[in-house]
Structure formats: structure tokens, C-alpha cells
Coordinates of C-alpha atoms and ligand atoms in Angstrom, one line a residue:
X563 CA 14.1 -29.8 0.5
X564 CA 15.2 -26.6 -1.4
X565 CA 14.7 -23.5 0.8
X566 CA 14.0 -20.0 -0.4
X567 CA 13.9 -16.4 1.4
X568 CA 11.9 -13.4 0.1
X569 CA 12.6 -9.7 0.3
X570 CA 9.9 -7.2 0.2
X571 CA 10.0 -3.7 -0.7
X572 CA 7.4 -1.5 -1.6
X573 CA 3.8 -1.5 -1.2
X574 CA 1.0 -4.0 -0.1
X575 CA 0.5 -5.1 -3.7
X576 CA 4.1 -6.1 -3.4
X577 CA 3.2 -8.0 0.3
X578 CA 0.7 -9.8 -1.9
X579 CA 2.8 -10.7 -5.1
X580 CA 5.4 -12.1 -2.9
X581 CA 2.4 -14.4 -1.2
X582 CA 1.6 -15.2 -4.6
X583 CA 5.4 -16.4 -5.4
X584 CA 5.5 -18.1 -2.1
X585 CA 2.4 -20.5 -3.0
X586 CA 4.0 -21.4 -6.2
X587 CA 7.6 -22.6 -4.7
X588 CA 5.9 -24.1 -2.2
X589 CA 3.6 -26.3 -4.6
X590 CA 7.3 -26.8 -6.4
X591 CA 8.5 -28.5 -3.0
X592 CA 10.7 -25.3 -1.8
X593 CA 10.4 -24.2 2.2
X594 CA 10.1 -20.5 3.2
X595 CA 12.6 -19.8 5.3
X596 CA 13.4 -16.6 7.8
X597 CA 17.3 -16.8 7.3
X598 CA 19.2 -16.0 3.9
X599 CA 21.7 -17.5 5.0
X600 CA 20.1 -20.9 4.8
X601 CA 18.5 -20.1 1.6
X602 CA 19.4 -21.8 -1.9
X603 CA 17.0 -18.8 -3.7
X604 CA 16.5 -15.6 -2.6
X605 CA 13.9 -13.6 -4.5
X606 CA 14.1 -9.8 -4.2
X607 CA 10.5 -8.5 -4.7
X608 CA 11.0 -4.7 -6.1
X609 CA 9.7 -1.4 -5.9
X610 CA 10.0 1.7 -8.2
X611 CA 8.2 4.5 -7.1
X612 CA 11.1 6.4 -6.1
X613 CA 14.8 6.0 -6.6
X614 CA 15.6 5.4 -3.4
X615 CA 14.0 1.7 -2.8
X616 CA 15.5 1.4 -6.4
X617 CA 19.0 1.9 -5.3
X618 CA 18.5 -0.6 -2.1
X619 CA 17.3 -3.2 -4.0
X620 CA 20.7 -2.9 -6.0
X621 CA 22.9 -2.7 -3.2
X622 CA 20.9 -6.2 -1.4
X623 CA 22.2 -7.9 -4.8
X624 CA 25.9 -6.9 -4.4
X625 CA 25.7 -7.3 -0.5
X626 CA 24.5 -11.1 -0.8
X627 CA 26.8 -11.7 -4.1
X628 CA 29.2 -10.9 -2.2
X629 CA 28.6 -13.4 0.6
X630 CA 27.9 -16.5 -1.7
X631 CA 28.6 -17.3 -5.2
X632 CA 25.8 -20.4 -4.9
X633 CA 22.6 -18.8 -4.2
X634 CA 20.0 -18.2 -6.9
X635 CA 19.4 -14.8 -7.2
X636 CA 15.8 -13.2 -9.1
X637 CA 14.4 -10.5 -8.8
X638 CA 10.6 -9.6 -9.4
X639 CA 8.3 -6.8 -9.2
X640 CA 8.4 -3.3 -10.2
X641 CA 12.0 -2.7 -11.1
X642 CA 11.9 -6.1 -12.6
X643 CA 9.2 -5.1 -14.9
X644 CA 10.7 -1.2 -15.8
X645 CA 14.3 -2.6 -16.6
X646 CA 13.7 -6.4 -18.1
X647 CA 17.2 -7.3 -19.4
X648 CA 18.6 -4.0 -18.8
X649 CA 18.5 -5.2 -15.1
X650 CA 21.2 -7.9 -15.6
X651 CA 23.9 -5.4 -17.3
X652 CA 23.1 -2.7 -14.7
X653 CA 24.2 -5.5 -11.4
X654 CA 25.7 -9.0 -12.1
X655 CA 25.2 -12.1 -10.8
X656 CA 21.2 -11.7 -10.8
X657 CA 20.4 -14.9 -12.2
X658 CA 16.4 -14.3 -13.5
X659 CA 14.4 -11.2 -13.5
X660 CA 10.8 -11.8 -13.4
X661 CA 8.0 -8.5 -14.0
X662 CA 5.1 -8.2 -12.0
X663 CA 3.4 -9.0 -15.1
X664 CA 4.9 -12.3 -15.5
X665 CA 4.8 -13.2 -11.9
X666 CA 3.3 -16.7 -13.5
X667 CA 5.9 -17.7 -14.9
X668 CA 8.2 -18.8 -11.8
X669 CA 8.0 -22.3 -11.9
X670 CA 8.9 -22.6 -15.7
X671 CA 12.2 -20.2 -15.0
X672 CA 13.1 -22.0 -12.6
X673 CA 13.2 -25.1 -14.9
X674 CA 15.0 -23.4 -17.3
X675 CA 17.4 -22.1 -14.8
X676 CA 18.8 -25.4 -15.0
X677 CA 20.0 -25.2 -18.3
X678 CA 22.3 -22.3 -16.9
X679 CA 21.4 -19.0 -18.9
X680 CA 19.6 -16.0 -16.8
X681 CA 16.5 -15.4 -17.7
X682 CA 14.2 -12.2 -17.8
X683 CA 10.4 -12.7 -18.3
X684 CA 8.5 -9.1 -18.4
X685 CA 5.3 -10.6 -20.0
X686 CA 3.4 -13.5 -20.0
X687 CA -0.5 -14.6 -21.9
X688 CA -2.3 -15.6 -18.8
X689 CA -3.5 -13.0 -15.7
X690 CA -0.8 -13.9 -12.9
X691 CA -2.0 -10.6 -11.2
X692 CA -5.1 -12.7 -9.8
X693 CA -3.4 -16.1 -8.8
X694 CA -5.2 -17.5 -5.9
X695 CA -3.4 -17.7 -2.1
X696 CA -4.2 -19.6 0.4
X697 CA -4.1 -18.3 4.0
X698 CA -1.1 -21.0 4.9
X699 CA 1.0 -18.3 2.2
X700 CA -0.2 -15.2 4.0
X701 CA 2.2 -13.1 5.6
X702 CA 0.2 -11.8 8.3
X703 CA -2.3 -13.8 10.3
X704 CA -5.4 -11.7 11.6
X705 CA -4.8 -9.0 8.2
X706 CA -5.6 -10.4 5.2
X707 CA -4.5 -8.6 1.7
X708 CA -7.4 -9.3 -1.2
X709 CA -6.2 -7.5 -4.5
X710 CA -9.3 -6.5 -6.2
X711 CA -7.9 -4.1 -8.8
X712 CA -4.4 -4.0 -10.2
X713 CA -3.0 -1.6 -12.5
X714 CA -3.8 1.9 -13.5
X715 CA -5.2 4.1 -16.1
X716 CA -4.6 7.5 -14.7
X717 CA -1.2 8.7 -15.8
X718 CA -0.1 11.0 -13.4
X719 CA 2.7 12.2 -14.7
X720 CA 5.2 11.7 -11.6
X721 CA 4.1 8.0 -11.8
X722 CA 5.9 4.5 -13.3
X723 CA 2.9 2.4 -12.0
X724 CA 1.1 2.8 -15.3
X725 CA 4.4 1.5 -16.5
X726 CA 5.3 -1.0 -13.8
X727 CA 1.7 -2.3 -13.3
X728 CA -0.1 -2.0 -16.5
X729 CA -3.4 -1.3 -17.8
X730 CA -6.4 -0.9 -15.1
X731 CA -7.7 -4.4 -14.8
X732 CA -10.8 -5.6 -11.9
X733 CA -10.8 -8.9 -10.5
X734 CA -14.1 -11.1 -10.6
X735 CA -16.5 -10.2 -8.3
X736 CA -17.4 -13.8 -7.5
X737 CA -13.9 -14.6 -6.5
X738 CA -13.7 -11.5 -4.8
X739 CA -16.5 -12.6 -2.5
X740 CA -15.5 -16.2 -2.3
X741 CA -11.8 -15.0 -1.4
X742 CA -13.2 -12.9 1.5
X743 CA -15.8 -15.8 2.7
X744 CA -13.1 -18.1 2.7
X745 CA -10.9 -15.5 5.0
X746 CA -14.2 -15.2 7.1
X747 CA -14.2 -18.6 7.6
X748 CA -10.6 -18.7 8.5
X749 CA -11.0 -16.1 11.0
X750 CA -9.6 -13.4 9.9
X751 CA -10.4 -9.7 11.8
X752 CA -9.7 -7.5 8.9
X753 CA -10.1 -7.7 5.3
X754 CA -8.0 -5.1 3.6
X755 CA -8.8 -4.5 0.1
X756 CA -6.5 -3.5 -2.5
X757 CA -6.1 -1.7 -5.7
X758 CA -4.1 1.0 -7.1
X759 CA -7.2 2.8 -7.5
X760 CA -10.0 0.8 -6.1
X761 CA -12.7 3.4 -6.8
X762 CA -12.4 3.0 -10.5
X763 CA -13.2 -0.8 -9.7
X764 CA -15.2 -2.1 -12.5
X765 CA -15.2 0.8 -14.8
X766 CA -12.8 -1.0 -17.5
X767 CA -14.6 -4.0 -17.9
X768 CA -17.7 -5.9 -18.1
X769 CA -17.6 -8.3 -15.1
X770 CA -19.8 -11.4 -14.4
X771 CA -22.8 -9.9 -11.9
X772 CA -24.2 -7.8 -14.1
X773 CA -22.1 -4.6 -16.1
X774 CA -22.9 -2.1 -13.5
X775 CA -21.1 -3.5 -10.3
X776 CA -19.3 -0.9 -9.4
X777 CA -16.9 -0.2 -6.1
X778 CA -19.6 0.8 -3.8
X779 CA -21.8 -2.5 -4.6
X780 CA -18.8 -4.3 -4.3
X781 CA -18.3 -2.7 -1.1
X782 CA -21.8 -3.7 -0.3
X783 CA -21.5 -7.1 -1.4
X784 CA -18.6 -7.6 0.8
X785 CA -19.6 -6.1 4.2
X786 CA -22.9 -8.2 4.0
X787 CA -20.4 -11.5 3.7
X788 CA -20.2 -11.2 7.9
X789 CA -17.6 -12.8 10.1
X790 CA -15.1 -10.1 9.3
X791 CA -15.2 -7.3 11.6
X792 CA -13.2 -5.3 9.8
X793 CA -13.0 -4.1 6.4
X794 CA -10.5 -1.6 4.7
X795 CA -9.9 -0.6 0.8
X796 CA -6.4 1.6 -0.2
X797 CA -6.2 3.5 -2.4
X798 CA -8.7 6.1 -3.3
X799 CA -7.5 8.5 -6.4
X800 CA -9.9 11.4 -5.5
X801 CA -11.0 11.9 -9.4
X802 CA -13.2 8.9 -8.8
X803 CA -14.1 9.3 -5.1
X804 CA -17.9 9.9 -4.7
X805 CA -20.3 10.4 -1.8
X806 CA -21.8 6.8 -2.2
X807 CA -18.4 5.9 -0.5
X808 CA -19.1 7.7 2.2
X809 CA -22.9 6.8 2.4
X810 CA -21.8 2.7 2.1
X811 CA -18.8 3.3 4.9
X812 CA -21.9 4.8 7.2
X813 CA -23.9 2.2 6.2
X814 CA -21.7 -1.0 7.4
X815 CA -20.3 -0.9 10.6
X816 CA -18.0 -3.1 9.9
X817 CA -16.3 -0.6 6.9
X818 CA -13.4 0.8 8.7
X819 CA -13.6 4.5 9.7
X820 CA -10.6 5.3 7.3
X821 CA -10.3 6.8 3.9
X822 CA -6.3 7.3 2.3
X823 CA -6.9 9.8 0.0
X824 CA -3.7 11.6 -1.6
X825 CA -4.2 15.1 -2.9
X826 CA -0.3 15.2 -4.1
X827 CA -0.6 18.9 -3.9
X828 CA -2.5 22.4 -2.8
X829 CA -1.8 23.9 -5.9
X830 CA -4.2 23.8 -8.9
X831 CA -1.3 24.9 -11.3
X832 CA 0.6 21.8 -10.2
X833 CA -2.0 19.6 -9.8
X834 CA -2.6 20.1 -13.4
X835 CA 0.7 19.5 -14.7
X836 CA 1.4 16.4 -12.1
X837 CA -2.9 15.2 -14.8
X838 CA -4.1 14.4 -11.3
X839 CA -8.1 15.2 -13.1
X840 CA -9.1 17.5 -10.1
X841 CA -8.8 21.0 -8.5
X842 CA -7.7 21.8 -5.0
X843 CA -11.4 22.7 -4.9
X844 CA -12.9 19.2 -6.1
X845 CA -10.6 17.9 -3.8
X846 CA -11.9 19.8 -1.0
X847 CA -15.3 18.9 -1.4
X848 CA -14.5 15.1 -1.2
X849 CA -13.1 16.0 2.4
X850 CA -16.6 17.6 3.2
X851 CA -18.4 14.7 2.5
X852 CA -16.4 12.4 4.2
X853 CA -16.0 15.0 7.4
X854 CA -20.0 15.4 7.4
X855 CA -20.6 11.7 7.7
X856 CA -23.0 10.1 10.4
X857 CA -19.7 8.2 12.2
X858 CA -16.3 9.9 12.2
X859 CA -13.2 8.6 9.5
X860 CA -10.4 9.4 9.7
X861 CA -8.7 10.9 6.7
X862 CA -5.0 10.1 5.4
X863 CA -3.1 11.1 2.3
X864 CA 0.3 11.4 0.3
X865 CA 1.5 14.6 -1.1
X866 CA 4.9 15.4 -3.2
X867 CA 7.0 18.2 -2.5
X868 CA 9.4 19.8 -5.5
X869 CA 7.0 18.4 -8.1
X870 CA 9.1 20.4 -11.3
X871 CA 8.2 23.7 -11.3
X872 CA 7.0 24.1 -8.3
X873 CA 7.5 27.6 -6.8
X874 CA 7.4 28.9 -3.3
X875 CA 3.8 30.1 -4.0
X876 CA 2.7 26.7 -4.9
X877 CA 4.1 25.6 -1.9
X878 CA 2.8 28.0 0.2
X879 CA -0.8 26.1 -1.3
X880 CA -0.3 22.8 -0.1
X881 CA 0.6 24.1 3.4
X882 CA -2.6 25.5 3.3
X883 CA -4.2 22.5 2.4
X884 CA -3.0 20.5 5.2
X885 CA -3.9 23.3 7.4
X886 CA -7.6 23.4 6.3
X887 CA -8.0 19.5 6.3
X888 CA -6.1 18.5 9.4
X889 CA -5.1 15.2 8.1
X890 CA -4.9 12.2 10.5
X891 CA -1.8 11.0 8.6
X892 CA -0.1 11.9 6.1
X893 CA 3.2 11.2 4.0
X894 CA 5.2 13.2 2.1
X895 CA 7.7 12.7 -0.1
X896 CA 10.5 14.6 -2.4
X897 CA 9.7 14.3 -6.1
X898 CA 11.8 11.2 -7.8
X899 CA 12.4 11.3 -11.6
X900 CA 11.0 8.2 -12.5
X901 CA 12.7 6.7 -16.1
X902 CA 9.9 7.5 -18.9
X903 CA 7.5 8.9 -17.4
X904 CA 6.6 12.6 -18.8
X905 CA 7.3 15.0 -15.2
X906 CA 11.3 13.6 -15.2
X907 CA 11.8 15.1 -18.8
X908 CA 10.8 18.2 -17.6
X909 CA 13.2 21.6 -17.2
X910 CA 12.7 23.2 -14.0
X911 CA 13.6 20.7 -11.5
X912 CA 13.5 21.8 -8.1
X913 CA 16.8 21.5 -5.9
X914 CA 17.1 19.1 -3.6
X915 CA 18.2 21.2 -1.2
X916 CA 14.7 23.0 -2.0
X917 CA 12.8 19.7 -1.6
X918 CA 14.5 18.8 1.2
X919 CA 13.3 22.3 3.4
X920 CA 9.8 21.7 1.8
X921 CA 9.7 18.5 3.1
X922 CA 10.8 19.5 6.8
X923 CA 8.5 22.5 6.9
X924 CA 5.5 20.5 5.9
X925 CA 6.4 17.2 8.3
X926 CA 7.0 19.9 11.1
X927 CA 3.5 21.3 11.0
X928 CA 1.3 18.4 10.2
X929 CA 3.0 17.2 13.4
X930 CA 1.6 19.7 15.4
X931 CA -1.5 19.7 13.7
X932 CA -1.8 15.7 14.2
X933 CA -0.8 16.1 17.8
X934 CA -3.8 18.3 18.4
X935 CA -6.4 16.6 16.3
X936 CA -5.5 13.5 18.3
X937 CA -6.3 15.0 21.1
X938 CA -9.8 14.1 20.6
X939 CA -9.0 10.2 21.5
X940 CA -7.8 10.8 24.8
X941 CA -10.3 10.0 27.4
X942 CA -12.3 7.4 24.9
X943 CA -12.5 3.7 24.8
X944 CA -11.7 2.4 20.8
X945 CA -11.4 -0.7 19.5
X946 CA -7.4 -2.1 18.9
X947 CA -6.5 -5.0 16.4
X948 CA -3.7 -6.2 18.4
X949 CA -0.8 -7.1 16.1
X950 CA 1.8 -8.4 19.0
X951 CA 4.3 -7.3 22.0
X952 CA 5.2 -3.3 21.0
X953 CA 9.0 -2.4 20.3
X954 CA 9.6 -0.8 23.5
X955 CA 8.1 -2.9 26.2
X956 CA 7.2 -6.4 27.0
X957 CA 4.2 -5.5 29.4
X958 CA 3.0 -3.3 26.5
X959 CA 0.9 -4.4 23.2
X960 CA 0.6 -3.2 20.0
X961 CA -2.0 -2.7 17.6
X962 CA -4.2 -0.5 15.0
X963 CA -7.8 1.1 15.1
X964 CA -10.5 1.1 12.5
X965 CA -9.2 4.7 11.6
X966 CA -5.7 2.9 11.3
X967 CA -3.4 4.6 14.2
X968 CA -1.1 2.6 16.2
X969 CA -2.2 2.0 19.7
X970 CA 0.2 1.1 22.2
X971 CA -1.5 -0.2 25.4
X972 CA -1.2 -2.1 28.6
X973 CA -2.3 -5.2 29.4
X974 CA -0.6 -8.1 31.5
X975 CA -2.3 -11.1 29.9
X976 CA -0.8 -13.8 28.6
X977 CA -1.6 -13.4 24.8
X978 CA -4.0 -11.4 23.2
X979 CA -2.2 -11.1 19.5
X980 CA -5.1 -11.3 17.1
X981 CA -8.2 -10.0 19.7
X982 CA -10.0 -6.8 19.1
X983 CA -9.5 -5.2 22.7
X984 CA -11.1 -2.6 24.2
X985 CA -8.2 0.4 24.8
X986 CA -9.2 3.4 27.1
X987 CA -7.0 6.1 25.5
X988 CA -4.8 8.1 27.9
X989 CA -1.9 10.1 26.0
X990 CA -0.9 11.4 22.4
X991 CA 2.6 10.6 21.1
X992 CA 3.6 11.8 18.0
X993 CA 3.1 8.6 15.9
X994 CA 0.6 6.6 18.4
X995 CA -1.8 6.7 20.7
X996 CA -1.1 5.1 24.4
X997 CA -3.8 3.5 26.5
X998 CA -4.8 1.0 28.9
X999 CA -6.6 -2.1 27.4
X1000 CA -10.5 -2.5 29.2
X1001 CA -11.8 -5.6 27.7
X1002 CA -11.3 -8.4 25.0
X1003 CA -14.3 -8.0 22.5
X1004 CA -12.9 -10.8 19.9
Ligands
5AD1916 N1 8.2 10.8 -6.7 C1 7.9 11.0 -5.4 N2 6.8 10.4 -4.9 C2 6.0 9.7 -5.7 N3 4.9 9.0 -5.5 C3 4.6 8.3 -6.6 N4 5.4 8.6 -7.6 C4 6.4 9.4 -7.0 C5 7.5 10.1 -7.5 N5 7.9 10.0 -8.8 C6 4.2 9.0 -4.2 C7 2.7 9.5 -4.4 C8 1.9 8.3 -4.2 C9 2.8 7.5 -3.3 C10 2.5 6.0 -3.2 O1 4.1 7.7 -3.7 O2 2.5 10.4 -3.3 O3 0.6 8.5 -3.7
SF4_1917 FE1 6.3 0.4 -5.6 FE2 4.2 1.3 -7.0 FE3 5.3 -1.1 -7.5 FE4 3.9 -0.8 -5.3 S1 3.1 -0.6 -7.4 S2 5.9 -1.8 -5.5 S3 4.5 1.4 -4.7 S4 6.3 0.9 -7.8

């Protein structure tokens, strides 16, 4: 039996992709196993989005040349798919590089490996994007990943996903919903959809129920499936966002009081350059119909500081933003010149020093301004998906709500991984919430 270990960087779609690889090996008679050591293939599943996963993904390849000549090295996904061949001159001893787009092609390169010349595979005729998993690949075993979108039209231009990913393509509906019955069936807890830009589903092509199924009915067609208690979609580009989102999300309980919509920044003059399609204003009036909906959700978002050209004034705008919205959670990141894409060839780049401060003053105050919107939790009972023991204590568990913040919580049974559990909420850290559990609901 051969064995083979997989690295993950990078996003869910990447979590996903590596399941994906994983069901082919193991159809090819390799194990999975936990321990590189013991591997005889180690694939290094990549990410892009910035330069910094970039460079780790570069330094895992010399650190594990450098502790065996033997191993098969390949590396897929998103840096796999920007740099192709370019990949094997920039670090040696990878011995096949295989694009997201071409994530079908495994088993044939790994026939061809044995002929002895590396390969690179960037493209390939059939859709590997929508390969089917089986829940004995899946990675985690109450959350359950179902790609439903992949790719993206929208061009931002800070982004290499258009590049990485390709052109926005939706996923049949009918195997959609016979992915997410199957999961039901399974016993899954939460069903979290995914797409680069899941709002947009369906607006590319025709697909098989009919032309006009778009992400709402979809969203519709799903939460009716029942068995699942919990249903999530990431991510939302808020050019597409409308109110019947919000009016489905009311509709279903069992839609997930969350919604991770990025703004990038408060500043119209930036937003415009980064081709984001909206104004600080448009963006606002999402918020206001998700903050005037029947049931509570939770909002979340990503925002880039030292986008080029940005000034102080600019900057100024986005703190106002996060002021005005009080986000539940949000990340923020320093702008990365991404290779090809149109923002990295432009003149005023910002410092890093600049980005750095940016960075710090914004983290600093959606701190405070997270610590006090938690506030609100403290004294009610939510429901907790509890994911297993948490880091810092073996009497305590861990676990997200629907509005996806950690819980941390005590409870002295046995084992509860998996249950949805009642958690009275008594204190606000800065990154959790910490409570005592009540009940076991599932
Ligand atoms: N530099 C910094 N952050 C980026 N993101 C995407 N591209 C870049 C880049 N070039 C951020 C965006 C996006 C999140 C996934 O990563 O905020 O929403
Ligand atoms: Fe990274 Fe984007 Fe690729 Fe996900 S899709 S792995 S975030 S570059």
C-alpha cells in the first residue's frame, strides 16, 4: 500500500479540492496518512491570494527536499495553476505540478510519473471542479463543504482568482440537492455551501430546472431538503447581494444567522479603482437590509488596507465604515501585488510600513467595537456545533454558532463532539464567547 500526505493552504475551496484528490488516490489504492514522514507522496495543495502563503508553500518544498530525496513531490492548486512550468525552475525537486483546473488529471500523472520526467498539467477538457466526494474523503465529520459555484467573473483588480480559478461556472442543481440529501442522510449538522461568489449562482448558464434558478431558489430548494440543521453559503460579493437573501435566510430556520460580506474598503474612490461594481453607499444599504431582518445575522467581512493609492483620507473612510456597521468579524489584510493582475502594475504603492499602521489601527478598533457588540450574547442561551476538546482545557469544549463565533463552554460529559448543545453565555473574550453548556439538543 502506497501512502500519501496532503498539505492545505488557503481557502475552503482548497479543503475541498484536496477531498477531491484524496478520493482519487484512494480509488488508485494509496492510504491517507497523518505523518509525512511515512509518506511516499506528499501533495502541497496551494494558495495565491497573497504572497505570503505563496512563499510558505515554497519553503515546505525545500524543508521536505531536504529531509528525503524519495518522496514524490506535486503540487496543486492556485500557485500550481498561476505558475505551470515556471513552478519547476522557480524550486527543484517538485516532481508534478497540477492546476486547480486540471485537478482530473491526477491519476494519469501519476502514471506517467513512472516514466521519470516532471510533469505540469494547468488544463484539462473535462470539469474536475465538480468531481463527486464521498463523505469517507471529507475532512471534517459534522461540517460538510458542497462547492456550488467555482470561479469568478468579477475582476477585481487586486484579485488572481479570475486567474487561478477561471471563468464563473454553477454546478447542477440536481446534484447540488442530491449531494446535500446524501449528507442529510449521513448525518451531517451543517451544510456549508461554497462559491467564490455564490450569489451570482446560476447567472452564467442555463442549468437543468428551468433557466431561472437562481441563488435564492437554490437556497430554497436546499433548506426544504430537511435533516440538516444547519445551512451556511460563503461568499457573498455585495454587487450581487439582494434582499431576497435576506427574506429566504428569515424564511428557513435552518439558514444560518450569518452573512460574510467583504466591502474591501470605505472609500468610493478606491472601491472604484480596486472594479468592486458598488459605492460605499450601495454597500451600506445591503447592511440595512440584512440588520432589519425578522431574526438577527450576524455580519462578517474582509477589507484591504494600502490598496495603491490609497491616501490617509481614504483610510480615514473605511474606519468609518467599520464604525457605522459594527461588524461581528472581520479580516483585514495588507494589499499583495498579485503577478498579472491590473492593481500590482500600478505606481503609487503604499509603504509597508504605511500598511502595516493601517492594519493595526483598524484591528485595534474593530476589537473594541467587537468586544462591545458581543456583549449582547452574554446572559443568552445559543445553540453550539461542538467541534471537539478546546486548546486550553480538557474540561472545556469547543464549538461555533449559527452566526459562526467560537464558543468555548463547559461541560463534564464524556463526548459531545458533533451535538448541537445548548450554551448559556457568561463572558466575552476577544475572539470567543465562554459559556456553560445547558442541554444536548442533537
Ligand atoms: N492582497 C490582499 N488581500 C487580498 N484579498 C484578495 N486579494 C488580495 C490581495 N491581492 C483578500 C480580499 C478577499 C480575501 C479572501 O482576501 O479581502 O476578500
Ligand atoms: Fe487562495 Fe483564492 Fe485559491 Fe482559495 S481560491 S486557494 S483563497 S487563491
Amino acid at each position: 500500500m502506497k501512502r500519501f500526505f496532503i498539505e492545505t493552504f488557503g481557502c475552503q475551496m482548497n479543503v475541498v479540492d484536496s477531498e477531491k484528490a484524496a478520493a482519487l488516490l484512494r480509488r488508485l489504492g494509496y492510504e491517507l496518512t497523518e505523518d509525512p514522514q511515512q509518506a511516499e507522496l506528499i501533495l502541497l495543495n496551494t494558495c495565491s491570494v497573497r504572497e505570503k502563503p505563496e512563499e510558505k508553500v515554497y519553503s515546505r518544498i525545500r524543508q521536505i527536499r531536504s529531509r528525503s530525496r524519495r518522496v514524490l513531490i506535486g503540487v496543486m492548486g492556485c500557485v500550481a495553476q498561476l505558475y505551470g512550468r515556471r513552478l519547476l525552475e522557480r524550486v527543484p525537486g517538485v516532481d508534478f505540478v497540477l492546476g486547480t483546473q486540471a485537478l482530473g488529471q491526477l491519476p494519469e500523472i501519476l502514471e506517467r510519473l513512472q516514466q521519470g520526467q516532471p510533469l505540469v498539467h494547468t488544463r484539462t477538457p473535462n470539469r474536475p471542479e465538480f468531481l463527486e466526494i464521498s463523505p469517507a474523503e471529507r475532512r471534517l465529520r459534522h461540517v460538510a463543504y458542497v462547492t456550488i459555484m467555482e470561479g469568478c467573473d468579477k475582476f477585481c483588480t487586486f484579485c488572481i482568482v479570475p486567474f487561478t480559478r477561471g471563468r464563473e461556472r454553477s454546478r447542477s442543481p440536481l446534484r447540488i440537492l442530491a449531494e446535500v440529501r446524501a449528507l442529510a442522510e449521513a448525518g451531517y449538522q451543517e451544510v456549508h455551501l461554497l462559491g467564490q461568489n455564490v450569489n451570482s449562482y446560476g447567472l452564467s448558464e442555463r442549468l437543468e430546472l428551468g433557466q431561472r434558478l437562481r441563488f435564492p431558489n437554490l437556497l430554497r430548494l436546499l433548506a426544504e431538503v430537511g435533516g440538516i440543521p444547519r445551512l451556511k453559503f460563503t461568499t457573498s460579493h455585495p454587487r450581487d447581494f439582494t434582499p431576497e437573501i435576506v427574506r429566504v435566510i428569515e424564511e428557513y430556520p435552518n439558514l444560518c444567522n450569518w452573512v460574510h460580506l467583504p466591502p474591501q474598503s470605505g472609500s468610493d474612490r478606491i472601491l472604484a479603482l480596486m472594479n468592486r461594481g458598488y459605492t460605499r453607499a450601495e454597500y451600506l444599504r445591503r447592511i440595512e437590509w440584512i440588520r432589519s431582518a425578522k431574526r438577527e445575522i450576524a455580519v462578517t467581512g474582509d477589507i484591504i488596507v494600502g490598496f495603491p493609492g490609497e491616501t490617509e483620507r481614504d483610510f480615514q473612510q473605511t474606519m468609518a465604515l467599520i464604525e457605522e456597521v459594527e461588524f461581528d468579524g472581520l479580516y483585514i489584510f495588507k494589499y499583495s501585488p498579485r503577478p498579472g493582475t491590473p492593481a500590482a502594475r500600478l505606481s503609487d504603492q503604499v509603504p509597508d510600513e504605511v500598511k502595516t499602521e493601517r492594519l493595526m489601527r483598524l484591528e485595534q478598533r474593530q476589537r473594541e467595537i467587537q468586544l462591545k457588540r458581543w456583549q449582547r450574547y452574554v446572559g443568552r442561551v445559543i445553540e453550539v456545533l461542538v467541534e471537539g476538546k478546546s486548546a486550553k482545557s480538557e474540561s472545556h469544549w469547543s464549538g461555533h454558532t449559527s452566526d459562526n463565533i467560537v464558543v468555548n463552554f463547559e461541560d463534564s460529559r464524556e463526548n459531545i463532539e458533533g451535538a448541537l448543545v445548548k450554551v448559556e453565555i457568561t463572558r466575552v473574550n476577544p475572539h470567543s464567547l465562554f459559556g456553560r453548556s445547558l442541554e444536548v439538543l442533537r
